Tab-separated table of C-alpha atoms in Angstrom:
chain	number	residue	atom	x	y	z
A	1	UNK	CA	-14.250	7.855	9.749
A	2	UNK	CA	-17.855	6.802	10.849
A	3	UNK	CA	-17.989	7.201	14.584
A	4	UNK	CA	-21.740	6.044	14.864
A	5	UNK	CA	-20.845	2.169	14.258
A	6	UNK	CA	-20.921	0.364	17.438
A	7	UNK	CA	-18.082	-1.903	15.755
A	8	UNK	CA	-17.862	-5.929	16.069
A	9	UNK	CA	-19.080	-8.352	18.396
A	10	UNK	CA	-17.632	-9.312	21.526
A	11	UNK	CA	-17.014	-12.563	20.827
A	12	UNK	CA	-15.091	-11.740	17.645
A	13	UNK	CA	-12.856	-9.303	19.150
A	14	UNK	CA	-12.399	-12.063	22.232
A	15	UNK	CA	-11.148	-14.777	19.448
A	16	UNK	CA	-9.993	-12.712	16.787
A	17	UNK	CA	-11.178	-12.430	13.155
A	18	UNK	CA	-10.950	-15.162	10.645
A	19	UNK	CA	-7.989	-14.195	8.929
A	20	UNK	CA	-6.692	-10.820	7.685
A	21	UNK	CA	-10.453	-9.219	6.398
A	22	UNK	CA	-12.968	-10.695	8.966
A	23	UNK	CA	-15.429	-13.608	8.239
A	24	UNK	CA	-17.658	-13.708	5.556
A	25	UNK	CA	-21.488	-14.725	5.323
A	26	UNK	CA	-21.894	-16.417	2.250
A	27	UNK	CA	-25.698	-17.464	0.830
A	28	UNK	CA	-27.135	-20.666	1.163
A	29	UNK	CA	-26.859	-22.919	-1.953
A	30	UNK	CA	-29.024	-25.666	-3.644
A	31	UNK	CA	-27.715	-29.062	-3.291
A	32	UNK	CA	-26.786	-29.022	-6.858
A	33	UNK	CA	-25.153	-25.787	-6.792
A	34	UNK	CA	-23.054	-27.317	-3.825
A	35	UNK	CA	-22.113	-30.245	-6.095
A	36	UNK	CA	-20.955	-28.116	-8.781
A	37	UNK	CA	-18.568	-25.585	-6.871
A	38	UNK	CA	-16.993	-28.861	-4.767
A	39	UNK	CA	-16.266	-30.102	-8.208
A	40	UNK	CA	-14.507	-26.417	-9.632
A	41	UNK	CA	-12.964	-26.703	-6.131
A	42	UNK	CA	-11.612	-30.254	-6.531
A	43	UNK	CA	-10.605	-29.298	-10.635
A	44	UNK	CA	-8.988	-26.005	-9.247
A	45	UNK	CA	-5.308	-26.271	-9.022
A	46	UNK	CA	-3.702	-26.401	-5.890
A	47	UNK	CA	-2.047	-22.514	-4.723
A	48	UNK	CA	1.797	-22.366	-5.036
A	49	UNK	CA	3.458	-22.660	-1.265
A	50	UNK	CA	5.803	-19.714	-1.156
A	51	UNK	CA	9.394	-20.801	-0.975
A	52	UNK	CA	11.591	-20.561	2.232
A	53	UNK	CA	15.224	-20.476	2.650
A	54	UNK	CA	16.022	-23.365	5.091
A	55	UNK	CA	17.565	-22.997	8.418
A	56	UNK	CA	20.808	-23.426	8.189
A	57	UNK	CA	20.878	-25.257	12.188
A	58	UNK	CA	18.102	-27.457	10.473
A	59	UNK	CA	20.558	-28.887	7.769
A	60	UNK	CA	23.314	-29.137	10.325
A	61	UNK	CA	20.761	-31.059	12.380
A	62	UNK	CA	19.283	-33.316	9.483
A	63	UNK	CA	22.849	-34.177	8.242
A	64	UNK	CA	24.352	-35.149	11.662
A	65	UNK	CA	21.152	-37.071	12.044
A	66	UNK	CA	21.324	-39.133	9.167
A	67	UNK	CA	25.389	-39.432	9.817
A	68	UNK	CA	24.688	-40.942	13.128
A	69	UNK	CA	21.851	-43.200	11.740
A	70	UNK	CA	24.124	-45.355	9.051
A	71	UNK	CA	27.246	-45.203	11.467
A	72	UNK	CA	24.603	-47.333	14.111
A	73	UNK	CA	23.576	-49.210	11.256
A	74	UNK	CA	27.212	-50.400	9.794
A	75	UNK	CA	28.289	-50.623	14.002
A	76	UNK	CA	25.458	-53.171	14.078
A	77	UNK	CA	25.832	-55.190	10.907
A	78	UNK	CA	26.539	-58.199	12.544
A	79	UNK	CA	23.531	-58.805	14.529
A	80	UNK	CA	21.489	-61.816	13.243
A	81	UNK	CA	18.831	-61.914	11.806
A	82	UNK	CA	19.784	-58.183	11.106
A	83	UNK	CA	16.808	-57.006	9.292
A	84	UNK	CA	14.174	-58.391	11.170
A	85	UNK	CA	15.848	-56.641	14.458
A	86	UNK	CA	16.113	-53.334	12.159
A	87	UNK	CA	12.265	-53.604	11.483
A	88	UNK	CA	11.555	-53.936	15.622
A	89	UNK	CA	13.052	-51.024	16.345
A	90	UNK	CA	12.378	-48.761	13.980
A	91	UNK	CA	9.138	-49.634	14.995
A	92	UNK	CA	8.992	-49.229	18.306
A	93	UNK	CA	11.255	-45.614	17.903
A	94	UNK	CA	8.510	-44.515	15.316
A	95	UNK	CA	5.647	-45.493	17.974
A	96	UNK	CA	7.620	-42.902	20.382
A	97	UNK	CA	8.088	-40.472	18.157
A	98	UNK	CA	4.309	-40.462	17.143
A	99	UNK	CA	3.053	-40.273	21.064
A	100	UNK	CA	5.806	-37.838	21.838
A	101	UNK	CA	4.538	-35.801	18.504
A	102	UNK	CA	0.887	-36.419	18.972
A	103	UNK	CA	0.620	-36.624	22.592
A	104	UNK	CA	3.252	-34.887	24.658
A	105	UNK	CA	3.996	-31.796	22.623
A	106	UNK	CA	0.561	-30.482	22.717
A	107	UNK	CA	0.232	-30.770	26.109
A	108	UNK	CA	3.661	-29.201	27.176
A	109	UNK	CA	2.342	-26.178	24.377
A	110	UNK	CA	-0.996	-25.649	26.001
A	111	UNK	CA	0.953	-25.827	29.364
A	112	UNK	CA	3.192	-23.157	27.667
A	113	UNK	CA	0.543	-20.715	26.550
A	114	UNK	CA	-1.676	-21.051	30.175
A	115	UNK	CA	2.033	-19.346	31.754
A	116	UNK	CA	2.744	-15.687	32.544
A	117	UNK	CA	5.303	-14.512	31.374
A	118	UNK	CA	6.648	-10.914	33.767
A	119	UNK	CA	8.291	-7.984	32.487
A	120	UNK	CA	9.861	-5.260	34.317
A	121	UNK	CA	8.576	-2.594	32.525
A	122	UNK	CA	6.413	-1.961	29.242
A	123	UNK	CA	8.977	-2.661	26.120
A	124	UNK	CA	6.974	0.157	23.363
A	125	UNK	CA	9.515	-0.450	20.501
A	126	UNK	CA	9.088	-4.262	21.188
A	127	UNK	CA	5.404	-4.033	21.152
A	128	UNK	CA	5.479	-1.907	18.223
A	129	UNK	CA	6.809	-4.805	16.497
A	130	UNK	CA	4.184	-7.505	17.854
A	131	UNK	CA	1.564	-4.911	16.862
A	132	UNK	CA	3.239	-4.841	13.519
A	133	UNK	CA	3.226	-8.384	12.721
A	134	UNK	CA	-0.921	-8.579	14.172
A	135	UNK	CA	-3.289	-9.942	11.686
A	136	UNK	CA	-6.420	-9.461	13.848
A	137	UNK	CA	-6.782	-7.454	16.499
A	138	UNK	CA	-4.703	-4.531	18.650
A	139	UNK	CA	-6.072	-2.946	21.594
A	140	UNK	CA	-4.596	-0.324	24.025
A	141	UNK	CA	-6.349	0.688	26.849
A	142	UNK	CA	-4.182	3.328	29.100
A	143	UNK	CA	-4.775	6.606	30.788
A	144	UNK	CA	-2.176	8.195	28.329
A	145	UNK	CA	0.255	6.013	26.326
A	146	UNK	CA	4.071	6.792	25.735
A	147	UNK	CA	3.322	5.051	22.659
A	148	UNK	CA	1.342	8.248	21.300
A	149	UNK	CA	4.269	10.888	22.472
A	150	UNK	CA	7.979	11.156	21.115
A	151	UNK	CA	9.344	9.644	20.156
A	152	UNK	CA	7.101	7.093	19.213
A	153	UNK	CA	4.330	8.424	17.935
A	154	UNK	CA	5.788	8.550	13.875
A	155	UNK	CA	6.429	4.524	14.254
A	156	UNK	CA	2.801	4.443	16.161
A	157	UNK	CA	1.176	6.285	12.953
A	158	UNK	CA	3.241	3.880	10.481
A	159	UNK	CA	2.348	0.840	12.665
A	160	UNK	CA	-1.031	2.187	12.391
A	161	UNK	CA	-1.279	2.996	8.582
A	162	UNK	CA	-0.200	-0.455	7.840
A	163	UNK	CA	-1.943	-2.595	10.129
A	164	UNK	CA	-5.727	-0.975	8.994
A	165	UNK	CA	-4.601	-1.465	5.491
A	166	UNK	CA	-4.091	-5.066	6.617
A	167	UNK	CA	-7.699	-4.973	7.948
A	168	UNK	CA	-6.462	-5.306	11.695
A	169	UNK	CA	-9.190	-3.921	13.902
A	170	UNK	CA	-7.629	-1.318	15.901
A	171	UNK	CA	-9.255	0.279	19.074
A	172	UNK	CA	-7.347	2.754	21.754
A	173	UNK	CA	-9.174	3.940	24.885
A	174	UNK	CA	-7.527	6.919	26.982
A	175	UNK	CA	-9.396	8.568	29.688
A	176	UNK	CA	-10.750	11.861	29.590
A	177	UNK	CA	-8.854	14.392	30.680
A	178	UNK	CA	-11.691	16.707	32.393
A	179	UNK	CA	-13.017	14.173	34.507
A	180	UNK	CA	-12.857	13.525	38.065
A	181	UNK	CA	-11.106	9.837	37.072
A	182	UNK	CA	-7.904	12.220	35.250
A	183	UNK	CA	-7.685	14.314	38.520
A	184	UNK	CA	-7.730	11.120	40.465
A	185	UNK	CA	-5.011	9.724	38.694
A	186	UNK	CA	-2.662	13.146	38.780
A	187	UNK	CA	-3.102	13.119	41.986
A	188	UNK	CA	-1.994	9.540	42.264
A	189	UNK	CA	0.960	10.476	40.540
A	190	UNK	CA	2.169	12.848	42.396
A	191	UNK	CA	3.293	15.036	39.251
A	192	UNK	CA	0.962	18.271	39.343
A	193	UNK	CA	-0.539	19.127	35.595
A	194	UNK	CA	1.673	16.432	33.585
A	195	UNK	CA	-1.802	13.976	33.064
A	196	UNK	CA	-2.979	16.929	30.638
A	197	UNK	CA	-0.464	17.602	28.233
A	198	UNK	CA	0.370	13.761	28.011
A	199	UNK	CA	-2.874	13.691	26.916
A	200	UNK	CA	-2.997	16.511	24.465
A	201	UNK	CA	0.231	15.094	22.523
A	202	UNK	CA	-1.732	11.769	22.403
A	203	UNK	CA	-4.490	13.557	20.550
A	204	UNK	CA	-2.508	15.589	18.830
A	205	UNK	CA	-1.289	12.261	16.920
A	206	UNK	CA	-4.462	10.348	16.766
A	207	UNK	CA	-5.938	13.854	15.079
A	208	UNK	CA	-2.997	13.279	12.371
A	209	UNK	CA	-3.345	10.039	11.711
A	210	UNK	CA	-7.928	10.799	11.534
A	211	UNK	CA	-6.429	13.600	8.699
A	212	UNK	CA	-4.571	11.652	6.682
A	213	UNK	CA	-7.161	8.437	6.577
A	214	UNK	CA	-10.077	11.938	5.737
A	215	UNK	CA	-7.361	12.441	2.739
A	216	UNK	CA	-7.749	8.910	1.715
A	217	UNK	CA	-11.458	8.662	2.317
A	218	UNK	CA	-11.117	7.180	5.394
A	219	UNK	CA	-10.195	4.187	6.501
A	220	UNK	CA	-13.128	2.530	5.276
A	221	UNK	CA	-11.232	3.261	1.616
A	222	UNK	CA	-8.639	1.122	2.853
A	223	UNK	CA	-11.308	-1.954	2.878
A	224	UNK	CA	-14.476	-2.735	4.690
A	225	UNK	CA	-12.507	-4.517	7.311
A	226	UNK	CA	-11.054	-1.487	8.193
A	227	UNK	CA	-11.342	-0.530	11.766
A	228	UNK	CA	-9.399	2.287	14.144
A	229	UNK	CA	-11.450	3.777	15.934
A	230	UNK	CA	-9.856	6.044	19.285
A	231	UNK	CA	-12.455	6.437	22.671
A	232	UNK	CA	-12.347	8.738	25.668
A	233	UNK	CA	-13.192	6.788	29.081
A	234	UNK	CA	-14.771	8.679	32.019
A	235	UNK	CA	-14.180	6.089	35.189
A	236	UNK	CA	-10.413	4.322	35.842
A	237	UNK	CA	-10.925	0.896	34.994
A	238	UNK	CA	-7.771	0.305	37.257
A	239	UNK	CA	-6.021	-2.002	34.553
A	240	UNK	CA	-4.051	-1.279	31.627
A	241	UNK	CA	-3.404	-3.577	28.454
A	242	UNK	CA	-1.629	-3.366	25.238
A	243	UNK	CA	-3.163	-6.204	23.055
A	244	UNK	CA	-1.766	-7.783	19.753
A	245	UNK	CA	-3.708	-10.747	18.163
A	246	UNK	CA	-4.362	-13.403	21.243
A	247	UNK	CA	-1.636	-11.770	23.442
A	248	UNK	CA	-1.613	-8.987	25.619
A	249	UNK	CA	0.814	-7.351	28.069
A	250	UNK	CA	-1.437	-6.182	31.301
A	251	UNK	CA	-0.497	-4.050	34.059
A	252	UNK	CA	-2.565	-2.586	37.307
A	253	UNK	CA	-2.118	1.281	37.973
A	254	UNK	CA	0.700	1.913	40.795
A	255	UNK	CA	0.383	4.481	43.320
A	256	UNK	CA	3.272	7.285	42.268
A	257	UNK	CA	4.692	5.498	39.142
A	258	UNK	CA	3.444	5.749	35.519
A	259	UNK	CA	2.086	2.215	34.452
A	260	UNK	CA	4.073	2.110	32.047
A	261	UNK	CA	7.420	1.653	34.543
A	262	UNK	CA	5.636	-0.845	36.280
A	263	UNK	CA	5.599	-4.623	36.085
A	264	UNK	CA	4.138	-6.089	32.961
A	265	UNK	CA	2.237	-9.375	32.662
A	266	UNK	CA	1.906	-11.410	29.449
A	267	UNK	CA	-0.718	-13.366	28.918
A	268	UNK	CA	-2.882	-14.969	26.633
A	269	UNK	CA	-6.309	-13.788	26.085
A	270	UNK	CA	-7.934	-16.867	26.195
A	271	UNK	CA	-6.193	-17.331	30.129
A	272	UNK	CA	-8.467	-16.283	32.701
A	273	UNK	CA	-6.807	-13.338	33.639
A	274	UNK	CA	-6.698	-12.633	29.577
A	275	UNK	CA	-10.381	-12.839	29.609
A	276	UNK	CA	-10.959	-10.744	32.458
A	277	UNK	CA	-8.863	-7.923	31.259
A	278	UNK	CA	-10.210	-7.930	27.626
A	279	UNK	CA	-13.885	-8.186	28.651
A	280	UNK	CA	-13.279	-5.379	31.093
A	281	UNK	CA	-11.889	-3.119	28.244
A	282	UNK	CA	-15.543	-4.427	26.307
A	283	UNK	CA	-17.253	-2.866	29.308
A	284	UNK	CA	-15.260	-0.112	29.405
A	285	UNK	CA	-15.196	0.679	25.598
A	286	UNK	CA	-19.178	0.611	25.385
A	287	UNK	CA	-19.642	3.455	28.050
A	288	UNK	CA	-16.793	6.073	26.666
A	289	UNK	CA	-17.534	8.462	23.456
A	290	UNK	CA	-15.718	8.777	20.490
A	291	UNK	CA	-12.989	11.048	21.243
A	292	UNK	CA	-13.860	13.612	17.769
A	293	UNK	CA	-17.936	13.401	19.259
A	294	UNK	CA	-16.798	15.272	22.097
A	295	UNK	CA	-16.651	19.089	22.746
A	296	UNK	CA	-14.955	21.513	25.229
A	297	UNK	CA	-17.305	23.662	27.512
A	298	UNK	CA	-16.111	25.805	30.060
A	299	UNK	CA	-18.218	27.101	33.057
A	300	UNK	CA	-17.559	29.201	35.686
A	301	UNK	CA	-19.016	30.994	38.311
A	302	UNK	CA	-18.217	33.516	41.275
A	303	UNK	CA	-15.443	30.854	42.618
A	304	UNK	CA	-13.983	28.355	39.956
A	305	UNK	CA	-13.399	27.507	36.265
A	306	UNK	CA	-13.829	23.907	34.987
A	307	UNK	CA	-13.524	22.606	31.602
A	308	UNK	CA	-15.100	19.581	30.608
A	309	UNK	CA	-15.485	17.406	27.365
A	310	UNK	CA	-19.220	16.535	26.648
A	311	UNK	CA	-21.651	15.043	23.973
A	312	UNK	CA	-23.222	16.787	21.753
A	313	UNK	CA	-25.144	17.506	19.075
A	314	UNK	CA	-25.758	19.718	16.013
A	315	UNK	CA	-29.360	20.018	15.083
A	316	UNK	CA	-29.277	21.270	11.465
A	317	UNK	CA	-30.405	24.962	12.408
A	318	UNK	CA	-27.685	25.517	14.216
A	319	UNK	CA	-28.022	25.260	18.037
A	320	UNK	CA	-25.735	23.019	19.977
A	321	UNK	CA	-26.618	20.603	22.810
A	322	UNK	CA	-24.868	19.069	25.208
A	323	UNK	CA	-25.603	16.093	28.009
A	324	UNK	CA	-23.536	16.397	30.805
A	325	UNK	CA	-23.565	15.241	34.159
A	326	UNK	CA	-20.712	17.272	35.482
A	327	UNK	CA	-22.278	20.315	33.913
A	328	UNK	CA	-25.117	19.751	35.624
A	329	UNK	CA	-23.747	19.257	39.178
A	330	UNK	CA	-21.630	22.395	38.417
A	331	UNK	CA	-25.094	24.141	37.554
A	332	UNK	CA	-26.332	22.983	40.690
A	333	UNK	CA	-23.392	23.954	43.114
A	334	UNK	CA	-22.341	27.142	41.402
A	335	UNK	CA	-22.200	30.328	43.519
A	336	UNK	CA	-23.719	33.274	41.506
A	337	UNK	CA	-24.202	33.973	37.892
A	338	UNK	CA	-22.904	31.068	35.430
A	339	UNK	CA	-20.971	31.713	32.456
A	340	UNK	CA	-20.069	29.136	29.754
A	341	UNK	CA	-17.743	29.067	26.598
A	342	UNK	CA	-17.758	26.894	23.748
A	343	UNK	CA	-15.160	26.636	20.863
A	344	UNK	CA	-14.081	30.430	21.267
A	345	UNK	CA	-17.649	31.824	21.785
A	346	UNK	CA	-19.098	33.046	24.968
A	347	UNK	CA	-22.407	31.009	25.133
A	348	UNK	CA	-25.499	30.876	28.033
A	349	UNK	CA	-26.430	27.472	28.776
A	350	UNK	CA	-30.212	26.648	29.280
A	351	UNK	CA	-32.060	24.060	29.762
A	352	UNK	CA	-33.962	22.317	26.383
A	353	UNK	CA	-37.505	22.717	25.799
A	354	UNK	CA	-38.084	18.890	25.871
A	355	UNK	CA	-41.617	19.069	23.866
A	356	UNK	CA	-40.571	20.356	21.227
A	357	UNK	CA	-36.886	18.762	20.511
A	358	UNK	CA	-36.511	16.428	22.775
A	359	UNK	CA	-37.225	13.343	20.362
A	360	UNK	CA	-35.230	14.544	17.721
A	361	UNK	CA	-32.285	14.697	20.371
A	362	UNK	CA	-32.789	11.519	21.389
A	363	UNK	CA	-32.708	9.986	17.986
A	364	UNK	CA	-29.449	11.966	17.254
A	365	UNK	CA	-27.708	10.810	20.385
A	366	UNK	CA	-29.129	7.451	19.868
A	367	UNK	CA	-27.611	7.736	16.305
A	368	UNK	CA	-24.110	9.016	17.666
A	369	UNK	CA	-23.274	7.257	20.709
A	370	UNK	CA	-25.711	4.319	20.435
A	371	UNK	CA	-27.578	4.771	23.777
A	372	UNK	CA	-29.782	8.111	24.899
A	373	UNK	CA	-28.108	10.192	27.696
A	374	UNK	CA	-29.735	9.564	31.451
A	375	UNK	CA	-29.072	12.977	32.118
A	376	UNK	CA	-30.883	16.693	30.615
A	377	UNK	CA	-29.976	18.515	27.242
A	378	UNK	CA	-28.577	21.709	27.727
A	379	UNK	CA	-28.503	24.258	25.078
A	380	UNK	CA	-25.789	26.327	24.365
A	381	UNK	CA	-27.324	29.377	23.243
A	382	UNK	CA	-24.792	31.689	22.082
A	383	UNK	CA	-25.269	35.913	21.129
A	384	UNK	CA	-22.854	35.463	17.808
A	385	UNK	CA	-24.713	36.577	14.886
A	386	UNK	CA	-22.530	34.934	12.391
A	387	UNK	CA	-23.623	31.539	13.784
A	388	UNK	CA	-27.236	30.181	12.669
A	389	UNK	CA	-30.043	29.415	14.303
A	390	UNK	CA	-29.172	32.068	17.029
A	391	UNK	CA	-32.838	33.699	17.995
């Protein structure tokens, strides 16, 4: 799919869409052109309600209702007058029922959905099953998910499949795993090396599920509500949430326990600590890259080996260039002569000459990842004469 769209508004993915393919803009009419669609509208027949077996415990309820009703009714036949008692207090029963239905019940709701609900730990096959029912929005945001591993990742892909053919927006933000924020977060752990192949089985399935929506033109074939789009995050935002429609479940990172095990809030994302987790997954979604716009460089020098995933971009001779930070402070604390690799091929990395492609870099990145890196382009010039553009 199209990585370069920045994707919806924040205030539509705070509320939700309008319904199962987004809201529509539709032109502005004449008066008269008004007058004559509210008539087709008025003419138009009404759509057929689908049909619904009845609850049984609804019959049961209705029929012992109406059974207790005209026993009362024969019990009090001898009252006089007895209609005009009958009419009083039917009224006055119908004037409770309409405050208790008009009044009370949405209050006790709204009281309802402002609650937290706690979980001891994060239910994936039960929030498979919210996220399969979601007509707007789902939303993960996780340093690896369980939900991406065995054995859920074939219901994940199904879930997935089904819900963007729906047009449910779907957005999932890991962090990336060469950063300082991943090491943090082993560390945290306390399990040495598991943060990294967590991570590669959870891009191992979103790469399956990219290939089979390239087989079927994308998910943009699917409608032009379609949206799943996958982001890697380079700072711990410290909070985790899985997100279906206007709930979410929301959990804070433990010291030396996966988030997953830990306790699980539910809450609605119009609730204040809804809000506050959902707009920091807005900030945190704006400053990672799209997961496929990233590549893996390796440097190393007379002491160490790091391998990080950067931006980049292809200029259409060829050469590759990255903007990296962390390849940068590597450059500057390296001890002796640096070498770099990039997708199997031994590469030197130098330093752009900023004259002469320097705004045709920024436009690409610009293009790409909707902002231009504050940091230098890099070029990774590579000896491989079956690659273009090498000089």
């Amino acid at each position: 799919m199209d990585f370069r769209e920045r994707g919806r508004s924040d205030q539509e993915d705070r509320r939700g869409r309008r319904g199962p393919r987004g809201p529509r803009a539709y032109p502005r009419l004449e008066p008269s052109q008004s007058r004559r669609i509210s008539l087709i509208r008025r003419l138009r027949p009404l759509p057929r309600l689908r049909r619904r077996a009845p609850d049984p415990r609804w019959i049961t309820g209705l029929v012992v209702g109406l059974g207790a009703i005209l026993t009362l009714g024969w019990i009090g036949r001898t009252v006089a007058p007895y209609w005009p008692n009958f009419a009083l207090n039917t009224a006055a029963d119908l004037i409770g029922a309409v405050f208790t239905i008009y009044v009370i019940t949405p209050i006790i709701e709204r009281a309802g959905q402002g609650g937290v609900r706690e979980h001891a730990e994060l239910d994936y096959s039960q929030f498979l099953a919210n996220a399969a029912r979601a007509n707007s929005v789902i939303r993960i945001l996780d340093t690896y998910s369980n939900l991406l591993a065995e054995p859920h990742a074939a219901r994940f892909e199904a879930m997935v499949r089904q819900a963007v053919a729906r047009g449910v927006s779907i957005r999932v933000l890991l962090i990336n795993p060469t950063t300082m924020a991943a090491e943090q977060r082993d560390l945290e752990l306390g399990r040495a090396d598991e943060l990294g192949p967590m991570l590669e089985r959870n891009l191992e399935t979103i790469t399956r599920l990219h290939r089979s929506f390239e087989q079927e033109g994308g998910p943009r074939a699917l409608g032009s509500a379609a949206d799943f789009q996958v982001r890697l995050y380079s700072s711990g935002p410290d909070v985790t949430m899985y997100r279906w429609d206007d709930r979410a479940l929301v959990s804070f990172y433990p010291v030396g326990k996966l988030s997953g095990r830990a306790e699980q809030l539910e809450v609605m994302v119009d609730s204040p600590l809804g809000s506050f987790v959902n707009n920091r997954f807005q900030a945190v979604w704006h400053a990672a890259a799209p997961h496929q716009a990233l590549t893996p460089v390796t440097v190393t020098d007379d002491n160490i080996e790091r391998t990080y995933l950067v931006r980049f971009v292809d200029l259409e001779d060829g050469r590759r260039y990255v903007a990296s930070r962390r390849v940068e402070r590597f450059l500057r604390r390296s001890v002796g002569e640096v070498l770099a690799a990039n997708d199997g091929r031994s590469c030197r990395l130098e330093s752009a000459e900023r004259d002469q492609v320097g705004a045709v870099l920024d436009s690409a990145f610009r293009r790409i990842y909707g902002e231009i890196p504050d940091t230098a382009y890099l070029l990774l010039r590579t000896s491989d004469p079956s690659v273009p553009g090498v000089r």
